[in-house]
Coordinates of C-alpha atoms in Angstrom, one line a residue:
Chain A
X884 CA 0.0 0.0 0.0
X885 CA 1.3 3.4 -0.9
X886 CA 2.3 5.8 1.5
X887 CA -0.6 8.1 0.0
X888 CA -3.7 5.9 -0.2
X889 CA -2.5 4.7 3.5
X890 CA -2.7 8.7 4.5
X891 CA -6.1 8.8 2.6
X892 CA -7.3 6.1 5.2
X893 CA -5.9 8.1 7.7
X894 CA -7.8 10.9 7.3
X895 CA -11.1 9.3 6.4
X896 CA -10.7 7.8 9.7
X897 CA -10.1 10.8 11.5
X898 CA -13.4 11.8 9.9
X899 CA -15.5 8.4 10.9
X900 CA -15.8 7.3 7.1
X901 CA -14.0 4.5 7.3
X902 CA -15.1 0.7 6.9
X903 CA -14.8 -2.4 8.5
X904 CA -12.3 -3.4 5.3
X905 CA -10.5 0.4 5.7
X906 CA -10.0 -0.1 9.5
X907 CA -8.7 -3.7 8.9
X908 CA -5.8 -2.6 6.2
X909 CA -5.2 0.4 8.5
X910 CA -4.3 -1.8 11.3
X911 CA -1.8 -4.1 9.2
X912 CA -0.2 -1.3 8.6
X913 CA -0.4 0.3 12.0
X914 CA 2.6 -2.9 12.6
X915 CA 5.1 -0.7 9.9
X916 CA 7.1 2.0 12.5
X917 CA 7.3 4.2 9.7
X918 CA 3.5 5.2 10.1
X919 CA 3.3 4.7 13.6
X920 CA 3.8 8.2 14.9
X921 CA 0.9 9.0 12.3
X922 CA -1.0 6.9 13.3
X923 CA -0.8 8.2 16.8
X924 CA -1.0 11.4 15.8
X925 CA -4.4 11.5 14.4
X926 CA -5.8 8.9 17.5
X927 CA -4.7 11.8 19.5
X928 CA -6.3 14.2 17.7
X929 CA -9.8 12.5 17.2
X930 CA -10.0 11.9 20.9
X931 CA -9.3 15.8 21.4
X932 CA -11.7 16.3 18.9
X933 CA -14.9 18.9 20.2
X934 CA -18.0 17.6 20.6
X935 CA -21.1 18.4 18.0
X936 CA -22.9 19.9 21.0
X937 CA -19.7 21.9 21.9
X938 CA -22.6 25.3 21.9
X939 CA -24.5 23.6 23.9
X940 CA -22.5 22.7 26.4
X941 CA -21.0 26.2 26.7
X942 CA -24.5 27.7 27.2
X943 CA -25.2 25.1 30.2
X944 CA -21.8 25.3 32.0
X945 CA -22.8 29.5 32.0
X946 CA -26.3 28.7 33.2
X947 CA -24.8 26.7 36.0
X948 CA -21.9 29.3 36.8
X949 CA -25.1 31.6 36.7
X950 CA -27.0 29.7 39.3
X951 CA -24.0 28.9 41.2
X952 CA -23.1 32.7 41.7
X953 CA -26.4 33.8 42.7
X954 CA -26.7 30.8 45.8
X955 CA -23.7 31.6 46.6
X956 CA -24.9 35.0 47.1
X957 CA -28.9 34.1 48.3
X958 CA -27.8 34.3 52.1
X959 CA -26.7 38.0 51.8
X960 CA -29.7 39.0 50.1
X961 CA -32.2 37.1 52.4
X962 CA -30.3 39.5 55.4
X963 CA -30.5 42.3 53.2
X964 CA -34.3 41.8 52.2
X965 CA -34.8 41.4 55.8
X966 CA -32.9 44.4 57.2
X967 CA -34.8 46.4 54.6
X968 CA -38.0 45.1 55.2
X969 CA -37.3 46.0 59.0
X970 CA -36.0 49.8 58.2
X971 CA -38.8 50.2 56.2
X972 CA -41.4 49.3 59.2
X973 CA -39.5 51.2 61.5
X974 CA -39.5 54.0 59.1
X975 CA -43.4 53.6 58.4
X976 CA -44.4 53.5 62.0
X977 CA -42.3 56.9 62.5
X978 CA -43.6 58.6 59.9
X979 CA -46.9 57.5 61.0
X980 CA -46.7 58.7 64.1
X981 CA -45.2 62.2 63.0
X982 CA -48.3 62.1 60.7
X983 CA -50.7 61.7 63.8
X984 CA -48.7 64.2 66.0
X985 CA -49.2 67.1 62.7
X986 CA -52.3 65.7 62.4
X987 CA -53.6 66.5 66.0
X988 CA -51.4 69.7 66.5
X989 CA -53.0 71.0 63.3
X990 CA -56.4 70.2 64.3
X991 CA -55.8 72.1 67.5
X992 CA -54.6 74.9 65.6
X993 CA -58.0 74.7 63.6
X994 CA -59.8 74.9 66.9
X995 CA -58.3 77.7 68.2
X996 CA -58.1 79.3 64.7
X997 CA -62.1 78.9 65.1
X998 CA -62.4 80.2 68.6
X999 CA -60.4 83.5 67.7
X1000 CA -62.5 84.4 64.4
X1001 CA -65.9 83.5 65.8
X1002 CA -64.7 86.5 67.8
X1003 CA -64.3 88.6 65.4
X1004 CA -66.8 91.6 64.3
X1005 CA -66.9 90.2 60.3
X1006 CA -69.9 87.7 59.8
X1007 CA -67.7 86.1 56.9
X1008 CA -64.9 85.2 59.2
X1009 CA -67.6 83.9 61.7
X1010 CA -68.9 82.0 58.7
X1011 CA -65.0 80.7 58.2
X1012 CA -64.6 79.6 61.5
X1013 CA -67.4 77.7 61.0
X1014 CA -66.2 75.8 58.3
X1015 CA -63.1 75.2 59.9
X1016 CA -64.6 73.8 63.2
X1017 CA -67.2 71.4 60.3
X1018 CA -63.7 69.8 59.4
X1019 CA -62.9 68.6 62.7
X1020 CA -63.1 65.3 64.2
X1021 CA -64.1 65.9 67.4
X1022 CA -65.3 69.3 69.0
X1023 CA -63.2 70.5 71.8
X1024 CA -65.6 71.9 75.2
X1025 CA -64.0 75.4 74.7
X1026 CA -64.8 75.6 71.1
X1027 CA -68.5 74.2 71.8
X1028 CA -68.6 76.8 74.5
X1029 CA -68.1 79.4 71.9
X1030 CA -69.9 78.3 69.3
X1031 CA -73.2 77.8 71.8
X1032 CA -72.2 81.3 72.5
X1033 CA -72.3 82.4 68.8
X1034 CA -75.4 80.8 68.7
X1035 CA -77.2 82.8 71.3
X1036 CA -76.0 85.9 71.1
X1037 CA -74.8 86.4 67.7
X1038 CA -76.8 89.2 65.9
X1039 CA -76.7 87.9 62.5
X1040 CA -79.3 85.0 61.5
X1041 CA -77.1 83.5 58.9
X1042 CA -73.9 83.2 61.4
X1043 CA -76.3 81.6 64.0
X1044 CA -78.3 79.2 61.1
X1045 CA -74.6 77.6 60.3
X1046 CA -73.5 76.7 64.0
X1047 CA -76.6 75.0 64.0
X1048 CA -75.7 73.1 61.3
X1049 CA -72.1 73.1 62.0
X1050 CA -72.7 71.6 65.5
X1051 CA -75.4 69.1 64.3
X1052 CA -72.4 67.1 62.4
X1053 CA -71.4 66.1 66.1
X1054 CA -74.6 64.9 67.1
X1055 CA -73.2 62.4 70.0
X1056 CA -72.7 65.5 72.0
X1057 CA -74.7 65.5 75.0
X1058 CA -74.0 69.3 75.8
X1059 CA -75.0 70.3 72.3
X1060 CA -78.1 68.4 71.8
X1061 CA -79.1 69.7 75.9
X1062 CA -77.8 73.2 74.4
X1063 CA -80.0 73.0 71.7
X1064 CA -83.1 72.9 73.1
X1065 CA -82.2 75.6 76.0
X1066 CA -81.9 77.6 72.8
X1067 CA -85.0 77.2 71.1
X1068 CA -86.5 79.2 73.7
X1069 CA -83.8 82.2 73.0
X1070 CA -83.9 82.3 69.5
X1071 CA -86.2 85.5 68.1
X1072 CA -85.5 84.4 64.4
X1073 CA -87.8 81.5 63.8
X1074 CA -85.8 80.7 60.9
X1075 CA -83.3 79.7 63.3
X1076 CA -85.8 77.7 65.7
X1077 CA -87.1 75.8 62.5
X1078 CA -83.4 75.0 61.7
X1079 CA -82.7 74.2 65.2
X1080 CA -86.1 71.9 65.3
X1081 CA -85.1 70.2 62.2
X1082 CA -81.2 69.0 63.4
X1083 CA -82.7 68.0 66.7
X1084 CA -85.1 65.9 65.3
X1085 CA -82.5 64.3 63.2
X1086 CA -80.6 63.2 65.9
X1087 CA -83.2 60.5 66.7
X1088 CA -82.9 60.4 70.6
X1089 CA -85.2 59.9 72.3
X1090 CA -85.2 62.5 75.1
X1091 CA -85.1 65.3 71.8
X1092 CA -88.8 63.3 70.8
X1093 CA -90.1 63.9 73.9
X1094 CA -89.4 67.5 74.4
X1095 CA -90.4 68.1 70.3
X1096 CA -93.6 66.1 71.9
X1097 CA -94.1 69.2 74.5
X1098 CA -93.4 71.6 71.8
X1099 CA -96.5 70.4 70.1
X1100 CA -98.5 70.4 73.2
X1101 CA -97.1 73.9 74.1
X1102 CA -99.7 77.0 72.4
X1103 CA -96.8 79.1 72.3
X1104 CA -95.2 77.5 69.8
X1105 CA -96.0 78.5 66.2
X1106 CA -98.5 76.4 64.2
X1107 CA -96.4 76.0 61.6
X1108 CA -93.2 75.3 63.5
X1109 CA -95.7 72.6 65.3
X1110 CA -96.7 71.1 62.2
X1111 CA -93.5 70.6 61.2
X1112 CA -92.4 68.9 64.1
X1113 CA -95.4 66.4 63.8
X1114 CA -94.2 66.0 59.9
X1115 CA -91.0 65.0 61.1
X1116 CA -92.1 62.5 64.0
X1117 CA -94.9 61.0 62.7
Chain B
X335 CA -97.0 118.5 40.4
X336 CA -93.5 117.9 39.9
X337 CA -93.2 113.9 40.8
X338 CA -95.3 113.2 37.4
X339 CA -92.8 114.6 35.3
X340 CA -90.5 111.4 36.5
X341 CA -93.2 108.5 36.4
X342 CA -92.5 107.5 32.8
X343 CA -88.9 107.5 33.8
X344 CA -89.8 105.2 36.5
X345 CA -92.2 102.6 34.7
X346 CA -89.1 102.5 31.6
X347 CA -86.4 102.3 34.6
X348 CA -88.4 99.5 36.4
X349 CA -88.9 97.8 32.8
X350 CA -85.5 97.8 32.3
X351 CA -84.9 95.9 36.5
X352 CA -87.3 93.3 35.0
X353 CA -85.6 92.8 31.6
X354 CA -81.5 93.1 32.6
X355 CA -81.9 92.3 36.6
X356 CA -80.9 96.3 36.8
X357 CA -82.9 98.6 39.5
X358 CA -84.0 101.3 38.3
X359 CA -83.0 103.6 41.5
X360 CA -80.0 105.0 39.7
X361 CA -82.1 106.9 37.3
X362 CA -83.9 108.6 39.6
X363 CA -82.9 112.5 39.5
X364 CA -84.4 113.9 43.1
X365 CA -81.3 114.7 44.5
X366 CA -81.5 116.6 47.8
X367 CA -78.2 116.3 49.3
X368 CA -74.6 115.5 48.5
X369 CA -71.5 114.9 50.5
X370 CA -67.9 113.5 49.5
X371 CA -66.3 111.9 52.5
X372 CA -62.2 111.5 52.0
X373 CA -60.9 109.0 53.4
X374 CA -57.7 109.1 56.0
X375 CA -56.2 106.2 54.2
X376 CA -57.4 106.1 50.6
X377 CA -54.8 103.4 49.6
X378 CA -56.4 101.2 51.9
X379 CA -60.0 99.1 51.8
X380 CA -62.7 99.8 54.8
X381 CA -66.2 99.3 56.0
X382 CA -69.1 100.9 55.2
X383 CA -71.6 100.6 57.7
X384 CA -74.8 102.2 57.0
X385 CA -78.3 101.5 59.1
X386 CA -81.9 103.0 58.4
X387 CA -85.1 102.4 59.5
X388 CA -86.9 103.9 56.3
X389 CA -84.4 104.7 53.6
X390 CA -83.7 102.6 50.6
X391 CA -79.8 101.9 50.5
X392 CA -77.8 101.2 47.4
X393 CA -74.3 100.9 47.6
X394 CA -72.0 101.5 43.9
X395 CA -68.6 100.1 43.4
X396 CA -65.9 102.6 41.5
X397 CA -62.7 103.3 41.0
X398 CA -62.4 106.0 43.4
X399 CA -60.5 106.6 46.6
X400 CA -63.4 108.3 48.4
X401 CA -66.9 108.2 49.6
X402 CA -69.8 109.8 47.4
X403 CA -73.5 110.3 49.1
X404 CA -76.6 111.5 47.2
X405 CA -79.6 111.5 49.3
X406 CA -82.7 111.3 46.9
X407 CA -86.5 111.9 47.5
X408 CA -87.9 108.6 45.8
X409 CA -91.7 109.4 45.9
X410 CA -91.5 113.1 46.2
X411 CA -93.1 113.0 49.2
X412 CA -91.1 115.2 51.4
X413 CA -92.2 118.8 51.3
X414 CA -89.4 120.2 52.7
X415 CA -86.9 119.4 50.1
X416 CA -89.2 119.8 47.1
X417 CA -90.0 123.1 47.9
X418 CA -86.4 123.8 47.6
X419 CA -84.1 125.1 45.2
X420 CA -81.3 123.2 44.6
X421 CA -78.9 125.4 45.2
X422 CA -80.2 126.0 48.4
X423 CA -79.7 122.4 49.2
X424 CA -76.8 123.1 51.6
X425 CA -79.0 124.3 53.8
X426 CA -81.3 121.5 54.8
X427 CA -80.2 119.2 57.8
X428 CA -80.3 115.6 56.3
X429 CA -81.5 113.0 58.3
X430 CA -78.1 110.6 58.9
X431 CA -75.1 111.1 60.6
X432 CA -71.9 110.4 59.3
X433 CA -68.7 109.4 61.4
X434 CA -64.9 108.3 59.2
X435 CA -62.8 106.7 61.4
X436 CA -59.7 105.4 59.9
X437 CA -61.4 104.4 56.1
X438 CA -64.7 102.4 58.6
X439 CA -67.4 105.3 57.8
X440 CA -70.4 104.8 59.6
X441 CA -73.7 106.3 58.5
X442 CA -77.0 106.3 60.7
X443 CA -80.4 107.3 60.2
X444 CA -81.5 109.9 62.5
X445 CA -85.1 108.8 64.5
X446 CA -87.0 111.0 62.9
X447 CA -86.4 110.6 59.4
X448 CA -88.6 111.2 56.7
X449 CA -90.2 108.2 54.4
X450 CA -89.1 107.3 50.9
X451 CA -86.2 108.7 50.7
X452 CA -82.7 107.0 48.9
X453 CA -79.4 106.6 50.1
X454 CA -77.1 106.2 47.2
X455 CA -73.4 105.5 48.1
X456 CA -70.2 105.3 45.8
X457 CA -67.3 103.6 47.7
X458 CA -64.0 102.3 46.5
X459 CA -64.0 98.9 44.9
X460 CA -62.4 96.8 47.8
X461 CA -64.8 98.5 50.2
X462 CA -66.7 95.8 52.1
X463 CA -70.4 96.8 53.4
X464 CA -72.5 96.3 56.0
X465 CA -75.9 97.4 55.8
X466 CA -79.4 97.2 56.9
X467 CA -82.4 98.5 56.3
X468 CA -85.4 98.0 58.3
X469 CA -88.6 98.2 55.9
X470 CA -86.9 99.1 52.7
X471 CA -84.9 97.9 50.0
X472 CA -80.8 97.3 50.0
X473 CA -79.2 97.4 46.5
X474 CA -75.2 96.1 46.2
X475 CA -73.5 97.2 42.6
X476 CA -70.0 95.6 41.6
X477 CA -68.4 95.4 44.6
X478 CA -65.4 93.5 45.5
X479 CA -65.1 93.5 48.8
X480 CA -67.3 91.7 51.8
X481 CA -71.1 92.3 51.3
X482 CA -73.4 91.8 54.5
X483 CA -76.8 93.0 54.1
X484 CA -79.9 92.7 56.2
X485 CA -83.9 94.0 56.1
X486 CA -87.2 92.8 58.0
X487 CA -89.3 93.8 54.9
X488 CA -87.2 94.9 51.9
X489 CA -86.1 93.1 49.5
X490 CA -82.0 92.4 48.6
X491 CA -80.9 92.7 45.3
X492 CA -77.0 92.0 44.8
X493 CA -75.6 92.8 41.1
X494 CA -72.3 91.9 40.0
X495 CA -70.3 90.5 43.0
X496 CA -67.2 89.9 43.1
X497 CA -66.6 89.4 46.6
X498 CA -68.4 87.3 49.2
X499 CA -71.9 88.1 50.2
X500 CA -74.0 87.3 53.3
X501 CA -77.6 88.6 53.1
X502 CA -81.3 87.8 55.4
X503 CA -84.1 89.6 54.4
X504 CA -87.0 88.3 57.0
X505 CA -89.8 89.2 54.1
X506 CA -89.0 90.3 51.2
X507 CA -86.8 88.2 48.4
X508 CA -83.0 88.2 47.7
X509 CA -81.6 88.6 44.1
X510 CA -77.9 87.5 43.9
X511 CA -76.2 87.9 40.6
X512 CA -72.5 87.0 41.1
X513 CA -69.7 87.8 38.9
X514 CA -67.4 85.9 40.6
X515 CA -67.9 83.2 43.4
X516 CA -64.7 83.7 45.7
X517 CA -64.3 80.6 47.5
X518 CA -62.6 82.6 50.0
X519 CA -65.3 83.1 52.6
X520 CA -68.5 81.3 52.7
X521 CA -71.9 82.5 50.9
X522 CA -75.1 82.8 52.9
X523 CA -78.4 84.2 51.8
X524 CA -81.4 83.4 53.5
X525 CA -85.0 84.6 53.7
X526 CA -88.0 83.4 55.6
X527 CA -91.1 84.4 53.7
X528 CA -89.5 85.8 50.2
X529 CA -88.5 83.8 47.5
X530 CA -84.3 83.5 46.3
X531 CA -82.6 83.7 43.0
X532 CA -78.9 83.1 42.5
X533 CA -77.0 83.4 39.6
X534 CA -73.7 81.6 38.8
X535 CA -71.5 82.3 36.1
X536 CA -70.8 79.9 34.2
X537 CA -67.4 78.8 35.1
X538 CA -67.9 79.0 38.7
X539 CA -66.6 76.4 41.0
X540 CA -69.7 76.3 43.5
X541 CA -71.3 73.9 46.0
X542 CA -74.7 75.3 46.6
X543 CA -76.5 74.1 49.9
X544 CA -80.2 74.7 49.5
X545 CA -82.7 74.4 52.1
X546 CA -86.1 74.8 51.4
X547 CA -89.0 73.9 53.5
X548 CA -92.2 74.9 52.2
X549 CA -91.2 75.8 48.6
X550 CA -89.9 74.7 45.1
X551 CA -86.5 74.8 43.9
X552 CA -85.9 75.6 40.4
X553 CA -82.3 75.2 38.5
X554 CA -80.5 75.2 35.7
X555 CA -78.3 72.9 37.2
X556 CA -78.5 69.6 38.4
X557 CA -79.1 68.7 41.9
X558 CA -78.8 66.2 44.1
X559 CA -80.5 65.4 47.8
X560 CA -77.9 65.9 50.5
X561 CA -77.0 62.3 52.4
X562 CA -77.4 63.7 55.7
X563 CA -81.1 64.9 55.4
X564 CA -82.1 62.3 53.6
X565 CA -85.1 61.8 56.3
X566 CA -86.9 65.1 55.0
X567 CA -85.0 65.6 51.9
X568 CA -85.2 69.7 52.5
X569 CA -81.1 70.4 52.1
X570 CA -80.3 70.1 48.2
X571 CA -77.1 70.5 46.9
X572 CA -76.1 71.8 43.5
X573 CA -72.2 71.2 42.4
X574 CA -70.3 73.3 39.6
X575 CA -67.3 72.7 38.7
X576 CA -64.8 71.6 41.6
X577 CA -66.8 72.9 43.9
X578 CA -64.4 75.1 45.7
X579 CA -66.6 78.1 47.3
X580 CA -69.8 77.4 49.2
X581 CA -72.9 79.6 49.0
X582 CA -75.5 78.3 51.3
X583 CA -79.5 79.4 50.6
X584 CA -82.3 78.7 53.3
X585 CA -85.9 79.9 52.7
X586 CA -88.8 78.4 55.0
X587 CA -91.7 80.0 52.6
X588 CA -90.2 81.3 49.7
X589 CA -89.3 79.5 46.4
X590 CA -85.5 79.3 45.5
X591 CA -84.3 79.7 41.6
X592 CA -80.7 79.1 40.6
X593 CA -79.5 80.5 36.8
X594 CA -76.3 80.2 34.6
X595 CA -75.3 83.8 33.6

């Protein structure tokens, strides 16, 4: 065999072409010392040969070194996600609690922002304080006090009209509803006692019905503030 | 006798109030006294306070930094000044007194003052007014500062405001034609027997509380019962725009009518 055709074998079994025949007359002369290194040669190189799914491979051994970096770093971030997680209660409740403490301190300032205008000789700043004590929660004794005040004295039947409705938002107040009906019998305006008759009767208590009840009994009260009383109860 | 010369002027002039929502006061020639009030601190706003028992009041907003009084005989009724000739005006007594304190002017109605007479002021635009008339009319014109008016039997009529008006008018009706609703202050007319009208410009901003017991309500815009007298359904509200100024009406008797300008 020539030195040629035997390096044509060679290379078609370095490229897997070869037959059983090919492989058999390749391994006689495998036995010659003169093709020997050769021979070796390409065995070595066919075993370093890459593998068809060389890509693919690649692309897994990064997906693992992926993976592998981020456990390696999942510890850190649980303690991180935690210490955050903790900051950001801590920081909620604070500012939560500031919120509360403007919250109250501003509504305080709205009180006594209402006390000092309904003292004032305007009947629109009256009306102003009016709507700022309207926006409050809760009404404070000193600003009731006022506004009860406002309501029997003031000489303006508009001013007196909107603390009745002001005050009638804070219903649950025992010392408004009692206040209320001391001032039915100190209002001239009957605009005003309608108005006052009207809140009262909203407030669905009880002890209100019963004195409403007297009301209609009572000769001195107008007929047609009576039959608007009886509208409203009956 | 020398009030007929004026009636035509007076039926055309009250025409005209019914037609453009204008009264027709300011047409009305029987002037009988005049006085121009400076003011200590012109730059300044102030109060005008005026209170009558008989006299008609209208109050005009100008651009002026003082205080203009006419005194007019509406019905020509008082001898005294009709007899008189005008340039001998000077010399009647009229029947108010006048005090300027620091831009407040205060003018008052003496006891025994005369029937049917006018009061016609011209004040400074940002001038804010207080006034009240017992059994006759108060008429507001332009102005931007605080308007509080008040009458047992006149009527109210408000034109062009700018500002923020408070008005009660225990029989007679309230007109309010606003230029501007400031949401500055809150709004409050209210009658017990008379009827009230509103008008809203257009691009107003405006809650409107209505309470009416006995009468209708009639408006241009919707409205909608109010949640928390939902047991008698009397308070109506009415919202334009935002909402941002408030302008509450009350009538027991009277009828309320709202209008876009």
């Amino acid at each position: 065999m020539k030195k040629k055709e035997v390096e044509e074998l060679l290379q078609k079994y370095l490229e897997g072409k070869t037959s059983v025949e090919d492989e058999q007359l390749l391994n006689r002369h495998t036995q010659d010392p003169y093709y020997l290194d050769e021979i070796g040669f390409y065995k070595e190189a066919k075993e370093q040969e890459l593998p068809n799914t060389f890509d693919e491979t690649i692309t897994n051994s990064i997906k693992l070194l992926s993976k592998r970096s981020f456990i390696h770093l999942a510890p850190i971030l649980k303690i991180a996600a935690v210490l955050l997680l903790v900051f950001l209660s801590v920081s909620l409740v604070r500012m939560n609690t500031t919120y509360n403490e403007l919250l109250t301190k501003m509504e305080a300032i709205q009180s006594t922002l209402a006390v000092t205008l309904i003292d004032h000789r305007s009947v629109h700043l009256k009306l102003k304080a009016l709507k700022f004590a309207e926006e409050l929660p809760e009404i404070k004794p000193e600003l009731s006090r006022s506004l009860i005040d406002l309501l029997n004295n003031d000489e303006n039947v508009n001013v007196r009209m909107a603390v009745v409705e002001t005050m009638a938002g804070f219903s649950e107040n025992e010392y408004i509803k009692t206040e209320f009906i001391r001032s039915l019998k100190k209002q001239e305006s009957f605009l005003v006692r309608a108005i006052l008759v009207e809140n009262l009767i909203n407030m669905n208590d009880p002890a209100i019905i019963e004195e409403m009840t007297k009301m209609i009994e009572d000769d001195r009260t107008e007929l047609e503030l009576r039959n608007q009383i009886k509208e409203m109860i009956l | 006798m020398k009030i007929f010369k004026y009636i035509p002027l007076f039926v055309v002039s009250l025409i005209s109030f019914d037609l453009l929502g204008q009264p027709p006061i300011k047409q009305l020639p029987n002037v009988i006294k005049k006085y121009e009030i400076e003011l200590t601190r012109p730059w300044r706003s102030g109060l005008l306070k005026v209170e009558t028992q008989y006299s008609r009041i209208s109050v005009e907003a100008h651009d002026i930094d003082y205080i203009d009084i006419e005194i007019h005989d509406l019905q020509g009724q008082n001898a005294e000044y009709n007899s008189l000739d005008p340039n001998r005006w000077d010399d009647v007594e009229a029947p108010f007194t006048f005090v300027e304190n620091e831009n407040d002017v205060i003018i008052e109605e003496l006891a025994e003052s005369e029937t049917g007479l006018l009061i016609l002021i011209k004040v400074p635009e940002k001038f804010s007014v207080k006034l009240r008339s017992e059994l006759e009319d108060v008429f507001v014109f332009d102005l931007r500062g605080q308007i509080e008016a008040n009458t047992k039997a006149g009527n109210i009529v408000l034109t062009r405001i700018y500002g923020s008006a408070v008005a009660n008018s225990e029989s007679g009706n309230i007109d309010a034609y606003y230029k501007e609703v400031t949401p500055r202050y809150p709004h409050a007319l209210s009658t017990l027997r008379g009827d009230l009208k509103l008008v809203l410009p257009t691009n107003s901003s405006t809650n409107v509380f209505i309470g009416c017991n006995n009468g209708k309500v009639k408006s241009e815009y919707p409205t909608r019962t109010s949640g928390k007298s939902d047991q008698n359904e009397r308070i109506k509200i009415i919202k334009t725009g935002m909402g941002e100024a408030s302008i509450g009406l009350r009538t027991y008797y009277g009828n309320v009518s709202i209008y876009k300008s």
